[in-house]
Tab-separated table of C-alpha atoms in Angstrom:
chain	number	residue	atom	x	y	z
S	1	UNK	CA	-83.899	-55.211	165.125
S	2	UNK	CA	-86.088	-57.028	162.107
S	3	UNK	CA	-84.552	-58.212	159.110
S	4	UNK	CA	-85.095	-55.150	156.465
S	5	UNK	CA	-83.733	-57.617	153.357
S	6	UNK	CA	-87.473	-59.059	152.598
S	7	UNK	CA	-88.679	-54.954	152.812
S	8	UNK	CA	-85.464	-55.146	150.211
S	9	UNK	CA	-85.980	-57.671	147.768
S	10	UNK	CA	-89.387	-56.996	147.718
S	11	UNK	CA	-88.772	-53.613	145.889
S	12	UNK	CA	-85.927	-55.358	143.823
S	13	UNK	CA	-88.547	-57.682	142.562
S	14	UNK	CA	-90.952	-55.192	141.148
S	15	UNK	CA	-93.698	-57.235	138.966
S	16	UNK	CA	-91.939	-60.859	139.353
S	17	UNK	CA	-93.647	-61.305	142.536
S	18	UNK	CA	-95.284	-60.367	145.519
S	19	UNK	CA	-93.183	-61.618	148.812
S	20	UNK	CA	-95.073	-63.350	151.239
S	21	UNK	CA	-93.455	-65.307	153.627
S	22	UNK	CA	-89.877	-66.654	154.326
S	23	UNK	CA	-89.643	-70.332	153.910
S	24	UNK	CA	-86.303	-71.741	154.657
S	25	UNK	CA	-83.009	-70.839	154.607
S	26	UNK	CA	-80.418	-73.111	154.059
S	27	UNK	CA	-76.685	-73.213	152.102
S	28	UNK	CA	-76.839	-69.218	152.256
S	29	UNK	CA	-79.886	-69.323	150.399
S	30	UNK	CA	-82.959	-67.489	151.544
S	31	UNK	CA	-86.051	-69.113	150.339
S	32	UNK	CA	-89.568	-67.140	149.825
S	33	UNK	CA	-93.022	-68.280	148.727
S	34	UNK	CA	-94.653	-65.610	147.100
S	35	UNK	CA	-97.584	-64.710	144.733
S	36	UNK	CA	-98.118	-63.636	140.576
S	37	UNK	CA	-99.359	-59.873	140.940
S	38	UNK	CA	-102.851	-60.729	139.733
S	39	UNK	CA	-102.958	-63.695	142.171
S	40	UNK	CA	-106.145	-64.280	144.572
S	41	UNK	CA	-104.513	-63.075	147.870
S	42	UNK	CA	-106.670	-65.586	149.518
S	43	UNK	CA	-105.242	-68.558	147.553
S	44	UNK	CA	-102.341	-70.261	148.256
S	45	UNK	CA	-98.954	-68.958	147.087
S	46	UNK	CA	-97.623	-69.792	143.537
S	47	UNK	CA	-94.338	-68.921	143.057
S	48	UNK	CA	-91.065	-69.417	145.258
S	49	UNK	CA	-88.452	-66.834	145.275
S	50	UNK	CA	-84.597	-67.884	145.925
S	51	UNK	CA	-82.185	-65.398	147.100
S	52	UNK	CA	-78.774	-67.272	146.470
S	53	UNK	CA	-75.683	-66.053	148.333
S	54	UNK	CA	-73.241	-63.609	146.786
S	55	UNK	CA	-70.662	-65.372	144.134
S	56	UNK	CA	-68.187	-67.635	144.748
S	57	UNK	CA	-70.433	-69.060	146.808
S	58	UNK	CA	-73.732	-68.532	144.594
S	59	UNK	CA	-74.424	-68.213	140.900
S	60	UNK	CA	-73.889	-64.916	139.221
S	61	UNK	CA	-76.628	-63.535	137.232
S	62	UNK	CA	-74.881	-64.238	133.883
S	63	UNK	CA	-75.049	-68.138	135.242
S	64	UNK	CA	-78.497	-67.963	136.621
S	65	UNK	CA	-79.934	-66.382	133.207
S	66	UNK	CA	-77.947	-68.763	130.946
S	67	UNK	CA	-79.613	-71.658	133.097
S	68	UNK	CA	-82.809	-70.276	132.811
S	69	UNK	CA	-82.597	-70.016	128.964
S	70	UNK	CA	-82.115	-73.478	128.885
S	71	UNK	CA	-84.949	-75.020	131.079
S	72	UNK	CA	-87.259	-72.419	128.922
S	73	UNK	CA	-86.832	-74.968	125.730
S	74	UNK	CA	-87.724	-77.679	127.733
S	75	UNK	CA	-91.311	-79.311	127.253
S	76	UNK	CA	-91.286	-81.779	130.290
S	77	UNK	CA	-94.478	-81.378	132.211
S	78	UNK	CA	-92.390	-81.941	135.711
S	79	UNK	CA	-89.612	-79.419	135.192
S	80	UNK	CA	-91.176	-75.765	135.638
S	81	UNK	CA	-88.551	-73.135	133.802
S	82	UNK	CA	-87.984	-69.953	136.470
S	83	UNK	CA	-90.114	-66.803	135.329
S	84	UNK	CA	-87.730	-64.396	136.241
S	85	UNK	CA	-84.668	-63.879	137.448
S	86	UNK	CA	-82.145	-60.963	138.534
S	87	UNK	CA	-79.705	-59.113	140.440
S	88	UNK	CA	-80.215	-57.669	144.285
S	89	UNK	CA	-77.356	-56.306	146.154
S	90	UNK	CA	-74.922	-58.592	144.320
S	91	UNK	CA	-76.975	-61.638	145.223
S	92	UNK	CA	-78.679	-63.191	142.662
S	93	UNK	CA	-82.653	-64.117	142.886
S	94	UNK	CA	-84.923	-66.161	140.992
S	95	UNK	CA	-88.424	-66.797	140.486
S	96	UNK	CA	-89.944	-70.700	139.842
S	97	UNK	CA	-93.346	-71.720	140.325
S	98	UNK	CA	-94.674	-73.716	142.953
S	99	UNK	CA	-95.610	-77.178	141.051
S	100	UNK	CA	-99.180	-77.726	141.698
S	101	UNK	CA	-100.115	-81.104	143.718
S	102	UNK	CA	-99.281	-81.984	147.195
S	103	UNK	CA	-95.478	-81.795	148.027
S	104	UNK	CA	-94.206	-85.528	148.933
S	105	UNK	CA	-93.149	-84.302	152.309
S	106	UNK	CA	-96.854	-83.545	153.424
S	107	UNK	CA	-97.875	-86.645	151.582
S	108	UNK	CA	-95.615	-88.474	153.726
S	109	UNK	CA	-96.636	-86.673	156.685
S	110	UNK	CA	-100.370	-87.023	156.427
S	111	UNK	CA	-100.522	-91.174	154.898
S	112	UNK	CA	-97.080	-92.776	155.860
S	113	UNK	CA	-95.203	-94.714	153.469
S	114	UNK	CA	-96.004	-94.597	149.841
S	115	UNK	CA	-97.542	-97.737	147.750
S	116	UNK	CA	-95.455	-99.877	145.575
S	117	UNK	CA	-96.978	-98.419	143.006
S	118	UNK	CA	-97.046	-95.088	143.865
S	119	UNK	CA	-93.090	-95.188	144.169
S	120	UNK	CA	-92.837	-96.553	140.964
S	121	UNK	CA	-94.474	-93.808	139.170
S	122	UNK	CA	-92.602	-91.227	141.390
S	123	UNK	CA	-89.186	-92.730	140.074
S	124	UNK	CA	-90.946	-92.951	136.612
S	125	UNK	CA	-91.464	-89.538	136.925
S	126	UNK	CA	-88.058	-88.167	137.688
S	127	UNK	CA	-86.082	-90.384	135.491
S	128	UNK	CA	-88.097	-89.132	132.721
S	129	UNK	CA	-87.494	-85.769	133.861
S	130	UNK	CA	-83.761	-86.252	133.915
S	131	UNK	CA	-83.684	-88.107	130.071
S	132	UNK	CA	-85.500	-84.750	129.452
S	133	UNK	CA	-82.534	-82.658	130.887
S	134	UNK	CA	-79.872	-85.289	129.426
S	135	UNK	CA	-81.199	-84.613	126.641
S	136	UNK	CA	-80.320	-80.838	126.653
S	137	UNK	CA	-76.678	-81.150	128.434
S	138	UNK	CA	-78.078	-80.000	131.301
């Protein structure tokens, strides 16, 4: 028997994004990378979908939309706000873009350890990213 929830959450999704592929799932979440409607098929995908599990366990939508609201006044260049977000079979979803650049994982993968330097601005990076969010009580 296949898994009908992608067939699923596709249609719950409508415009937000076109499902492609399932990426992970971990904690209850299902994780998707998917593409903008007026993406390139041929290019890679731009957007990540995240099915969280069903509250207590996930966030409701109520949560999830009050979270977005507050990354959207944000003006950090490393923290991407979600683009959508909403409600399927009592399961909230939500829909972030996929930072461009190489994840650090493949980086890793493909050159080993990371320079000094590199490091440095990596840590730069996120700590600015989290004065950012301080900033904000988030």
């Amino acid at each position: 028997m296949t898994d009908s929830l992608p067939t699923r959450l596709r249609l719950a999704l409508g415009a937000a994004a076109d499902l492609d592929v399932e990426e992970a799932a971990t904690g209850g979440r299902r994780i998707f990378v998917a593409r903008g409607r007026q993406d390139d098929p041929a290019a890679l995908p731009t957007r990540r979908v995240i099915l969280h599990p069903a509250p207590p366990d996930g966030p409701s939508l109520e949560q999830m939309q009050r979270r977005a609201d507050q990354l959207l006044v944000l003006t950090h260049p490393t923290i991407a706000a979600p683009l959508a977000t909403g409600s399927f079979e009592g399961r909230t979803w939500v829909v972030e873009p996929i930072p461009p650049g190489t994840p650090l994982s493949a980086r890793l993968a493909a050159r080993g350890a990371l320079s000094l330097r590199e490091v440095t601005e990596l840590l730069r990076d996120i700590a600015r990213a989290l004065v950012a969010m301080h900033r904000r009580d988030l």
